[in-house]
Coordinates of C-alpha atoms and ligand atoms in Angstrom, one line a residue:
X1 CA -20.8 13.2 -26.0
X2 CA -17.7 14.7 -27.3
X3 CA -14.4 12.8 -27.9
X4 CA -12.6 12.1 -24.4
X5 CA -10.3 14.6 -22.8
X6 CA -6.9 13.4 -22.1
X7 CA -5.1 13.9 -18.8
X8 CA -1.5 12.4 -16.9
X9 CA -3.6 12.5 -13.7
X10 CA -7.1 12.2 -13.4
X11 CA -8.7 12.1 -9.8
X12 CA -12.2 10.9 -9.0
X13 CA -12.5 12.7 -5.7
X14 CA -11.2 15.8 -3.8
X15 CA -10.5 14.3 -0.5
X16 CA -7.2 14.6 1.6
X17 CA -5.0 12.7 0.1
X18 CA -6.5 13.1 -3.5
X19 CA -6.0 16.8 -3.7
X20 CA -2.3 16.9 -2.5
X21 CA -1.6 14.4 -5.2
X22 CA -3.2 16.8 -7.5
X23 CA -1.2 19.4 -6.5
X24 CA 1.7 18.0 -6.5
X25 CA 1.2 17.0 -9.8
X26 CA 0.4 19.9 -11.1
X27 CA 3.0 21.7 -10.2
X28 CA 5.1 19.8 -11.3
X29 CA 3.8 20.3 -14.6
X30 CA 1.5 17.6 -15.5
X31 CA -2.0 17.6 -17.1
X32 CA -4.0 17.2 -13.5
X33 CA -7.6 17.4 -13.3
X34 CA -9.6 16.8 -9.8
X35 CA -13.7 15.1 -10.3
X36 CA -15.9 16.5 -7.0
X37 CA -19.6 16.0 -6.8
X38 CA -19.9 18.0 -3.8
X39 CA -17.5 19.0 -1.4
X40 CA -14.2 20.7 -2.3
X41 CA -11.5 19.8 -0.5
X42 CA -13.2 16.2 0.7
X43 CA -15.4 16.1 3.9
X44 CA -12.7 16.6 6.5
X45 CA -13.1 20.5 6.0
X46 CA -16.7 20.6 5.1
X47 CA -18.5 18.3 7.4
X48 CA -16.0 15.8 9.4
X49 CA -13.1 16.8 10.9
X50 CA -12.9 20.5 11.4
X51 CA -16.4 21.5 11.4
X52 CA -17.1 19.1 14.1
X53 CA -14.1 20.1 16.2
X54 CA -15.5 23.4 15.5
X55 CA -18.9 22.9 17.3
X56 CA -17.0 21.1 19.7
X57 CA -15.2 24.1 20.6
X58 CA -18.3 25.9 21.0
X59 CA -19.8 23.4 23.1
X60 CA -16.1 23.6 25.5
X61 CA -16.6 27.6 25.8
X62 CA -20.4 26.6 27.2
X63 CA -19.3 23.8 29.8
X64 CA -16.0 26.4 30.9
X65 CA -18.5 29.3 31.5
X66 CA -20.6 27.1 33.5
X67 CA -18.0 26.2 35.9
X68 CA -16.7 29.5 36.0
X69 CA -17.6 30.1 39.5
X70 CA -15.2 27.6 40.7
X71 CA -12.5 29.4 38.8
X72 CA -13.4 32.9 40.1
X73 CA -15.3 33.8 37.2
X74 CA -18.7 34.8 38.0
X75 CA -21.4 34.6 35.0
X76 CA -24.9 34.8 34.7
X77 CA -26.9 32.0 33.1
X78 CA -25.7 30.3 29.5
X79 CA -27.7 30.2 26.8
X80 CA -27.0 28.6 23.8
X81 CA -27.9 29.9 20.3
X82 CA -27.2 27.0 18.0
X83 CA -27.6 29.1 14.8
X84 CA -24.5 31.2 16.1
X85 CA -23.0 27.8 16.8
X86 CA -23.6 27.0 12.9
X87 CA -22.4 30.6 11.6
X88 CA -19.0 30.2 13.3
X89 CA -18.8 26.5 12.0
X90 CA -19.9 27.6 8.6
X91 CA -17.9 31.1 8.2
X92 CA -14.7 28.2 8.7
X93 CA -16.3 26.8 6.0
X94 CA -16.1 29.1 3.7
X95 CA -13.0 30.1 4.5
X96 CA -11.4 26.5 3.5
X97 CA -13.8 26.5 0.8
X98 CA -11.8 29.7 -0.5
X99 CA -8.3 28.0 0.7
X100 CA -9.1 25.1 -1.7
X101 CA -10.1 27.2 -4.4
X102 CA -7.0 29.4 -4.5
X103 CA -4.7 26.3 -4.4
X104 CA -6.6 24.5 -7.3
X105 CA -6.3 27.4 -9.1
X106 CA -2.4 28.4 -8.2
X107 CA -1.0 24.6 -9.0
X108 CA -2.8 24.6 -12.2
X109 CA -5.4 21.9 -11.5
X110 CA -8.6 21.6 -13.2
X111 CA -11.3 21.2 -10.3
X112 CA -14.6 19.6 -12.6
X113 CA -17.4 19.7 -10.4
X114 CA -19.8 16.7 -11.1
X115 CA -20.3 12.9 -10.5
X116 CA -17.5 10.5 -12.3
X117 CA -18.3 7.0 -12.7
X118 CA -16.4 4.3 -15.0
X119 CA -17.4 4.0 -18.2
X120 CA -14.0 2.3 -19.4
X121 CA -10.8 1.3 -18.2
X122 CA -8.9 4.5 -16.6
X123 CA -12.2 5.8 -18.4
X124 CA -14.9 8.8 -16.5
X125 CA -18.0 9.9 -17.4
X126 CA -19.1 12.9 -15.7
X127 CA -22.5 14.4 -14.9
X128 CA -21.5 18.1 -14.3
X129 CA -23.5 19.4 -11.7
X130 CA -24.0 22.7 -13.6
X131 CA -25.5 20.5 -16.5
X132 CA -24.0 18.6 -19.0
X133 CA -21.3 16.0 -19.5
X134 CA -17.6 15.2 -20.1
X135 CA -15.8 12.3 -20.9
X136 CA -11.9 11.8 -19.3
X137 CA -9.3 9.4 -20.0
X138 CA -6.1 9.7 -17.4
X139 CA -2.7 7.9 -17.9
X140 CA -3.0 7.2 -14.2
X141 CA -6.0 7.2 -12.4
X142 CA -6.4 8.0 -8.5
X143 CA -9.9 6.9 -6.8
X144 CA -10.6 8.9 -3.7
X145 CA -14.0 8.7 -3.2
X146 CA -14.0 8.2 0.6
X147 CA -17.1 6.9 2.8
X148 CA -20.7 7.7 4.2
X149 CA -22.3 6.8 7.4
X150 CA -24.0 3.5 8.0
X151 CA -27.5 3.4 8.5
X152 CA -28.0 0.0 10.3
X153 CA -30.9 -2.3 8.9
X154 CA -33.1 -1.7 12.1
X155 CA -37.2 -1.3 11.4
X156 CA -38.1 1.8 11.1
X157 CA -34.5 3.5 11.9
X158 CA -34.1 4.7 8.1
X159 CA -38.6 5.9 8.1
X160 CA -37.4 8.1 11.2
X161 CA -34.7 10.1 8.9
X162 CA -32.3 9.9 11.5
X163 CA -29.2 12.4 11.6
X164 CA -25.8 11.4 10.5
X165 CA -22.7 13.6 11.6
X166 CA -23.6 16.2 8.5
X167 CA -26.9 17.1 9.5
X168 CA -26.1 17.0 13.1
X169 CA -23.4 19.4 12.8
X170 CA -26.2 21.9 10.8
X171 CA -28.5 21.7 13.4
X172 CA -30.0 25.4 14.3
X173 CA -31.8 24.2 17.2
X174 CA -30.7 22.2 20.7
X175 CA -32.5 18.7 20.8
X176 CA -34.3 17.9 23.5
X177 CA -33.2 14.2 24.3
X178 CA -30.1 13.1 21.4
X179 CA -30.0 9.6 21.3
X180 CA -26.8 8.7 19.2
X181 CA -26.5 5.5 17.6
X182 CA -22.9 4.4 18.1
X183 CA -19.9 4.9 20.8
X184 CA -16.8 5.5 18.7
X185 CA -15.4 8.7 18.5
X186 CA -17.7 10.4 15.6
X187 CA -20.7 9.3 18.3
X188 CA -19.1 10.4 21.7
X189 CA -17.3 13.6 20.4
X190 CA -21.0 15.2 19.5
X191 CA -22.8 13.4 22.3
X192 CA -20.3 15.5 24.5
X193 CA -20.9 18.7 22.7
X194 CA -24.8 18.3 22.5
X195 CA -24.6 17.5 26.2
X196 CA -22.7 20.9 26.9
X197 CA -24.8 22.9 24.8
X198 CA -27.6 21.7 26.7
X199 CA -29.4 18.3 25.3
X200 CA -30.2 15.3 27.3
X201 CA -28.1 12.9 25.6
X202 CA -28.1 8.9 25.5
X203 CA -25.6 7.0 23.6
X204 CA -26.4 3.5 22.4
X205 CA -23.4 0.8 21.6
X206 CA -24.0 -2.1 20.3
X207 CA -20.6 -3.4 21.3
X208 CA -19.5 -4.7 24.9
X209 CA -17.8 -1.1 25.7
X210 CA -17.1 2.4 24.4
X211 CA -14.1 2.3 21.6
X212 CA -14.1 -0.7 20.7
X213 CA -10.3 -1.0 19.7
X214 CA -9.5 0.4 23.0
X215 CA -8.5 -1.4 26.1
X216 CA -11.0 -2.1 28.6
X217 CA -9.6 0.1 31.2
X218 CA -9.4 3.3 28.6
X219 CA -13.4 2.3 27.7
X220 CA -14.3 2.2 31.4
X221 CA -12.3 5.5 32.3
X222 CA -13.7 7.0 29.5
X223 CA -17.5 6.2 30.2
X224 CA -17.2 7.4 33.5
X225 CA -15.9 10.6 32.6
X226 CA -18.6 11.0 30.3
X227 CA -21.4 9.6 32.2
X228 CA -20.3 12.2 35.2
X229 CA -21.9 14.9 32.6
X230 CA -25.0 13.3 32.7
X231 CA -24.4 11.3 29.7
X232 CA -26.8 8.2 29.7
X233 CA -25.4 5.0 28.0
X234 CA -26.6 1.9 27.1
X235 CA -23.9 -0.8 26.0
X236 CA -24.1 -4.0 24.3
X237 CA -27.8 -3.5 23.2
X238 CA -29.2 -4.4 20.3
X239 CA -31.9 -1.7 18.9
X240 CA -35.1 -3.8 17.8
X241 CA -37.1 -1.3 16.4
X242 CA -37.5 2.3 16.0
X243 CA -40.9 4.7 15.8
X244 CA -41.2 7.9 14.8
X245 CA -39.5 11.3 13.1
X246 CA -36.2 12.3 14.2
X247 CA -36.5 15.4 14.8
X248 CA -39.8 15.8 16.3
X249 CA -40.1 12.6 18.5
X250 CA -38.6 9.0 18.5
X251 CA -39.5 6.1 20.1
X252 CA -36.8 2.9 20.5
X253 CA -37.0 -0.4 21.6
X254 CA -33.8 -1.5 22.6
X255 CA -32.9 -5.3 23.8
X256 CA -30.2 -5.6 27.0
X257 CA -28.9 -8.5 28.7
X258 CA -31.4 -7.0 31.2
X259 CA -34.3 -7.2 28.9
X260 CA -35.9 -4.6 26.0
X261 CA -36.7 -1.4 27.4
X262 CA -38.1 2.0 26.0
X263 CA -36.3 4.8 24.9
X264 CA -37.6 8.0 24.1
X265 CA -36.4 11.1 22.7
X266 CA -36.5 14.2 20.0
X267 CA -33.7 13.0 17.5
X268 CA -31.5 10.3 16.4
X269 CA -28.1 10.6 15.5
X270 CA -26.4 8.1 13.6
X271 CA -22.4 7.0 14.2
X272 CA -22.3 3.9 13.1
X273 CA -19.8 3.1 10.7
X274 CA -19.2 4.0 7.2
X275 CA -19.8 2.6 3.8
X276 CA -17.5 3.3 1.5
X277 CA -18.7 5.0 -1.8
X278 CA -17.6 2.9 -4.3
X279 CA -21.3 1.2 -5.5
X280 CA -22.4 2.1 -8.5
X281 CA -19.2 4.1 -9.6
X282 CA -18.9 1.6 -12.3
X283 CA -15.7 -0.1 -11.1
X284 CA -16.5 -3.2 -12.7
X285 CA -15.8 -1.3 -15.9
X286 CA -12.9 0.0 -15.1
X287 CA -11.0 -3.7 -14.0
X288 CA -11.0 -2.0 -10.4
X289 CA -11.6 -4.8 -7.8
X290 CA -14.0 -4.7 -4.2
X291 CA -13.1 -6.6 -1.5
X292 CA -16.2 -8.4 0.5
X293 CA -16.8 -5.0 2.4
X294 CA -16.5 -3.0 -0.8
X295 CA -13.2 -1.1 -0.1
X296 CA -11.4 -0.8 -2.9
X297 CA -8.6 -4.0 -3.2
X298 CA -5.2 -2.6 -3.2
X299 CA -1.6 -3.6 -2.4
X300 CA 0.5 -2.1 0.0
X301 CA 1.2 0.4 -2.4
X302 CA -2.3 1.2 -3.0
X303 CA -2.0 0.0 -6.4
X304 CA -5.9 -1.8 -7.5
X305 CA -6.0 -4.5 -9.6
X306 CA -6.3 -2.2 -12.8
X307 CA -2.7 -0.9 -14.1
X308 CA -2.2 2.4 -13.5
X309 CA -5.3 3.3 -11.3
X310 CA -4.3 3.5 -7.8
X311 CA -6.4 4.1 -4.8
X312 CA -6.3 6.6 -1.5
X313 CA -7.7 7.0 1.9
X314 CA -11.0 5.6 3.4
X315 CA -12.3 3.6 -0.2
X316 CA -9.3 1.6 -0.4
X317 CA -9.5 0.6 3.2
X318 CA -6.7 2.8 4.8
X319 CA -7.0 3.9 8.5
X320 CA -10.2 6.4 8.4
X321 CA -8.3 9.9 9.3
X322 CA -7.3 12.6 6.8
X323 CA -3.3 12.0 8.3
X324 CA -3.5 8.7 7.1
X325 CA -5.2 9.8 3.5
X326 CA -2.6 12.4 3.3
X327 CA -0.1 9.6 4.0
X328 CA -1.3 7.6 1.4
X329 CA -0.3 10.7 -1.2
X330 CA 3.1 10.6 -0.2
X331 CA 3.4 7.2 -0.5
X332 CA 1.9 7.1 -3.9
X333 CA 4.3 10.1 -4.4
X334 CA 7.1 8.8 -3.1
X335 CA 6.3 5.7 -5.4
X336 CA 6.0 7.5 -8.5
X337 CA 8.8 8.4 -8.0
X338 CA 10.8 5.2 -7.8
X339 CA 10.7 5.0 -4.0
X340 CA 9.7 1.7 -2.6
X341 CA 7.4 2.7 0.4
X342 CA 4.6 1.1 1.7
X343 CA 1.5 1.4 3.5
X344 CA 2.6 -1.8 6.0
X345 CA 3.6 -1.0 10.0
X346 CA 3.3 2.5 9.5
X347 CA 2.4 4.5 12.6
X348 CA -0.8 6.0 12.2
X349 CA -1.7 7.4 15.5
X350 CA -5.3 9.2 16.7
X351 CA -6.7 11.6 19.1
X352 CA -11.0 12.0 19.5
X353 CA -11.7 15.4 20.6
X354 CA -14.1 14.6 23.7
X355 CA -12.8 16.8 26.7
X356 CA -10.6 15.4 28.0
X357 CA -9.8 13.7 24.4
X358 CA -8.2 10.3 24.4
X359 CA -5.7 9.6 21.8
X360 CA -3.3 6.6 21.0
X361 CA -0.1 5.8 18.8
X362 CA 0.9 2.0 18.5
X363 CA -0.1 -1.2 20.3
X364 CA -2.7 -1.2 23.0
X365 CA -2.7 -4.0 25.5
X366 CA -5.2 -6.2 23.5
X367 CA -3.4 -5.8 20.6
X368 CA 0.0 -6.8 21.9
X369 CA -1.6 -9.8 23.3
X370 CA -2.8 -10.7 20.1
X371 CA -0.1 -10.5 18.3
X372 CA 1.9 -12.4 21.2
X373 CA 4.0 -9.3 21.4
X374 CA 5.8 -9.3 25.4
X375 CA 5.1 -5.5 27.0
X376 CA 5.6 -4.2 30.0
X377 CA 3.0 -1.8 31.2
X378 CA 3.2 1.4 33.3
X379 CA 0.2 4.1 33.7
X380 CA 0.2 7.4 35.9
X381 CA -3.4 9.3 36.8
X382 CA -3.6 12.7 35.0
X383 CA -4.4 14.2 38.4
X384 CA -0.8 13.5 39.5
X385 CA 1.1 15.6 36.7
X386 CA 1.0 19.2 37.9
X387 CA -0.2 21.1 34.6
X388 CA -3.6 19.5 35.2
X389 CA -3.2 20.6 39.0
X390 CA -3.0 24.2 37.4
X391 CA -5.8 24.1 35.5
X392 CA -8.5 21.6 37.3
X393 CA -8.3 18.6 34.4
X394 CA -7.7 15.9 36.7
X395 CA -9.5 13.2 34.5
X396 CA -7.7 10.2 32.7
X397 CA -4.7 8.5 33.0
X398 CA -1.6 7.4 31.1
X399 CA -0.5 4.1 29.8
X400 CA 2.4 3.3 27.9
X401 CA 3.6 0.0 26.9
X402 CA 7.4 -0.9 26.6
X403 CA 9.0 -3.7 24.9
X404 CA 9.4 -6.9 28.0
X405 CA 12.6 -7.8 26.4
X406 CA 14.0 -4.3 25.1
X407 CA 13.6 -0.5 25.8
X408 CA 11.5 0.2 22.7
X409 CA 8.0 1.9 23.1
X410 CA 5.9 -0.1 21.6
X411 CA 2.1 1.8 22.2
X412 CA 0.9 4.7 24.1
X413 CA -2.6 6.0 25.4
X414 CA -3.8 8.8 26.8
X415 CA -7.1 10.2 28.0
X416 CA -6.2 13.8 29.7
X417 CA -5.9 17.2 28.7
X418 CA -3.7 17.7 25.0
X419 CA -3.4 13.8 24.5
X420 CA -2.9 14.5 21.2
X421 CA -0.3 16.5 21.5
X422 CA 1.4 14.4 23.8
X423 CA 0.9 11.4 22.0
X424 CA 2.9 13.0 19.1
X425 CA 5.8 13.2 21.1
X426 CA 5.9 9.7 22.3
X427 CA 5.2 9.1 18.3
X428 CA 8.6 10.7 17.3
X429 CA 10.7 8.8 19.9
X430 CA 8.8 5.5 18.4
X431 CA 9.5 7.2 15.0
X432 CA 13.2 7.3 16.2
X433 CA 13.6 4.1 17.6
X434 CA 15.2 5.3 21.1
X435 CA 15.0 4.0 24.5
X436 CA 12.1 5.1 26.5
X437 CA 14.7 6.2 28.6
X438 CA 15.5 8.6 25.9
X439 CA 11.9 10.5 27.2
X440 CA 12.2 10.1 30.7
X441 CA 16.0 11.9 30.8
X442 CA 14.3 14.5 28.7
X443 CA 14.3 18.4 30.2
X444 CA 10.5 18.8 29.6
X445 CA 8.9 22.2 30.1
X446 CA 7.2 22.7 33.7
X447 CA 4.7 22.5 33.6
X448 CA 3.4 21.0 30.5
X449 CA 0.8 17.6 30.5
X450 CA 4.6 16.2 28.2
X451 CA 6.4 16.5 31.6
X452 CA 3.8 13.4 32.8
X453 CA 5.9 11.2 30.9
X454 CA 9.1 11.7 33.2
X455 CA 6.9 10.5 36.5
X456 CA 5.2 8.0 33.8
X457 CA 8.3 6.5 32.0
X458 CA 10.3 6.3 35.7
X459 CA 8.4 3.1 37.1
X460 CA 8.3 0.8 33.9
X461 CA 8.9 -2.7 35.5
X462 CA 12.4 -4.2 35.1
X463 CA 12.8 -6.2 31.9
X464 CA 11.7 -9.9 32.1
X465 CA 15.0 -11.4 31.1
Ligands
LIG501 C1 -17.8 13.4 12.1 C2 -16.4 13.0 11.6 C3 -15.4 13.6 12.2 C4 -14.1 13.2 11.9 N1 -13.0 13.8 12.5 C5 -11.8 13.5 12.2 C6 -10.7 14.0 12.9 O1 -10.8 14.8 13.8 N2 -9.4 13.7 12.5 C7 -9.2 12.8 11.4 O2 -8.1 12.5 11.1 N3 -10.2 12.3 10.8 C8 -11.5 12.6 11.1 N4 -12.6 12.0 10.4 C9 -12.3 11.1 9.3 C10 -11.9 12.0 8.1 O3 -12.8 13.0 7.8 C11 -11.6 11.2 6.8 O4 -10.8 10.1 7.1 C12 -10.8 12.1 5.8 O5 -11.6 13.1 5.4 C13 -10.2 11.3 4.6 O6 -11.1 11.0 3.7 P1 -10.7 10.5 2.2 O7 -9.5 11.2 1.8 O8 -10.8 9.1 2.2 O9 -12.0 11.0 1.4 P2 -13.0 12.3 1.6 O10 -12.3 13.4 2.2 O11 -14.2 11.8 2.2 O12 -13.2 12.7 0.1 C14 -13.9 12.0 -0.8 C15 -14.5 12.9 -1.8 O13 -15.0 12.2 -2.9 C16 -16.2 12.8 -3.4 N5 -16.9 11.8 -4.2 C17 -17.3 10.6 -3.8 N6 -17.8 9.9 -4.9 C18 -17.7 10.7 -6.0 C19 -18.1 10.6 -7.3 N7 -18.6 9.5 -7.8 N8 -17.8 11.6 -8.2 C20 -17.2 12.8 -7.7 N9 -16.8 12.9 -6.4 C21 -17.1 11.9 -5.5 C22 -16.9 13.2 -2.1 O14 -17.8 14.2 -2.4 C23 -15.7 13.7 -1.2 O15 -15.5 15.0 -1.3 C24 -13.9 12.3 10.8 C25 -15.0 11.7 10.2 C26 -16.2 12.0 10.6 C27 -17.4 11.4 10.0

């Protein structure tokens, strides 16, 4: 091995918030180099985030042609052609491939394709993937290694070769019966678009409801809506044993308050949770601590517990979306800087792309309970705010909870048409610290799903003091 190469900023990882910091850096002039084994750019643009909303679109085009009678638009009969499906998601691809390129190569960053583990404090060794090997030292070292799906210990689920979300979203044919593994919003989003493209699909939770994190009232609104498409659940079961080749034919016994019970289909999917990839990376080596879970331990700054090596996005245990990875570079930014920010009460909000999506920003009920925080609660069905009169998307409701004791909003949900777009103005008045009253005076466009929050915001119940 040659003598190690010397860097200011050395990156183990191209995710979201990894490659900003490497651009950033840079440009502004410093020695940056960016490790990736596989995927450049991270796995939002290759195989989580926008190739699945991809597919999703595709699977929204199917379900809106199918109802187009009721709209006046007479078709014939849909067919789906899943390899199209794939060549639309994968020309994307490419194209963010190519994005990512260009920006390595315009801020100056090396981009060293290969696996880095620890051989040393601040220390990589890496196995290029075109042969080969090269040793790195950085001044300051950034881990973003992000996660992989969890393949619960179940016998005979890992024999079967079930899909997780980056096979499932390379599929070039329809399966017959989907049975997903998991009812969070990787599961549901593709159990929705397999549905619409045509599969019989049945979800299995392990949980009491849908969305865990969610209020009970968003889970059971949610189910329905699904389950109206012919969406099969089965919630709060335990999966005892599994037989078979996903892919060709699966068989599942699956244990219910009501008893075990059969269930048989062409394919498993697997949404279960993710691991975070930080085994065998030699951290140990490196003075980087795990916690129990195996997220990297870091402070509110996401410094580890090695000086000068820091840590960003879903391995050091930050919310699991690329905003909040990307939020975690400006924060180490910001900090490098001489800022003091910090990863504590931040507002990280979310929106999962099932039509109609659901999204959130802030407390939900639960949560406010739990933390003993006083709310006052006010909701308003979708099917009353006119924009989804327009365009049939009568589905979901509002919620939004305000402070009992002042006019602060202090959580929002939404399952109805652009929830993530209206979420992210209730976000900037949270952001801003006004008055709900600030939103409901608003002149809102008419007629937008944002005007709901007029009719929404006008019957919050009188404070409590
Ligand atoms: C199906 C799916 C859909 C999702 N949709 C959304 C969405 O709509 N919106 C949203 O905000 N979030 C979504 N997410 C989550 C989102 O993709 C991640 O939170 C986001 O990509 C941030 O990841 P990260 O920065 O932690 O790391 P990643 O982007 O995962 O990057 C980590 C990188 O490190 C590389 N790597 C790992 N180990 C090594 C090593 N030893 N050597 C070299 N390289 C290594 C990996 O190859 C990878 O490229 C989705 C996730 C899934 C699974």
């Amino acid at each position: 091995m040659s003598q190690p190469e010397r860097f200011e900023i050395l990156i183990l990882g191209s995710g979201a918030g990894g490659k900003l910091l490497a651009w950033h850096m840079a440009r502004s002039g410093r020695r940056t180099a960016v490790v990736e084994r596989r995927w450049i750019g991270g796995s939002c643009p290759n195989v989580n985030c926008l190739p699945s909303k991809n597919e999703i679109q595709s699977a929204k085009v199917a379900s809106l042609v199918r109802q187009g009678a009721e709209y006046g638009a007479t078709t014939g009969r849909v067919e789906i052609d899943m390899a199209a499906v794939r060549e639309r998601k994968r020309r994307m691809v490419d194209e963010q491939i190519a994005a990512h390129l260009r920006n390595f190569k315009a801020t100056g960053t090396e981009l060293i394709m290969g696996s880095g583990r620890f051989v040393a404090p601040k220390t990589l060794e890496v196995q290029l993937n075109n042969g080969g090997a090269r040793m790195l030292v950085g001044d300051r070292v950034f881990i973003n290694v992000g996660t992989h799906a969890a393949i619960p210990r179940v016998p005979g689920l890992e024999a079967a070769r079930p899909l997780t979300n980056i096979e499932a979203l390379e599929l070039d044919y329809l399966p017959p019966h989907l049975i997903v593994l998991g009812g969070g919003y990787v599961g549901l989003e593709l159990a929705q678009a397999y549905r619409r493209f045509g599969s019989r699909v049945t979800v299995i939770e392990h949980g009491p409801q849908l969305m865990g994190r969610e209020d009970p009232d968003v889970s059971e609104s949610l189910q329905r809506i699904l389950a109206d498409e012919e969406i099969h659940f089965l919630v709060g079961a335990e999966i005892v044993r599994v037989d078979g080749r996903s892919g060709n034919e699966v068989s599942l016994v699956v244990r219910t308050i009501s008893g075990e019970q059969k269930v048989a289909g062409s394919d498993i999917l697997v949404a279960a949770g993710r691991i975070p990839n930080t085994a065998d990376i030699g951290l140990d080596k490196a003075g980087v601590e795990l916690d129990a879970r195996g997220f990297v331990h870091v402070n509110e700054r996401l410094e580890t517990t090695a000086p000068e090596v820091w840590a960003i996005g879903e391995c050091a245990g930050s919310p699991q979306f690329t905003h909040a990875s990307e939020d975690d570079f400006r924060i180490i930014r910001d900090n490098l800087a001489g800022g003091a920010r910090s990863t504590r009460d931040r507002l990280v909000p979310y929106s999962m792309f099932t039509d109609p999506p659901l999204a959130r920003v802030g407390l939900s009920e639960a949560e406010a309970q739990r933390q003993g925080v006083e709310v006052r609660v006010t909701r308003l069905p979708i099917s009353s705010v006119l924009r989804a009169q327009t365009t049939g998307e009568t589905q979901g409701f509002m919620k939004a909870l305000i402070g009992a004791r002042d006019d602060r909003i202090l959580g929002f949900t939404m399952i109805g048409p652009e929830a993530g777009e209206v979420v992210a103005t209730v976000q900037v008045v949270m952001l801003a610290g006004l008055p709900y009253s600030t939103l409901r005076e608003a002149v809102l466009a008419h007629p937008t799903m944002v005007e709901g929050l007029g009719p929404l915001l006008s019957n919050v119940p009188p404070r409590t003091e």
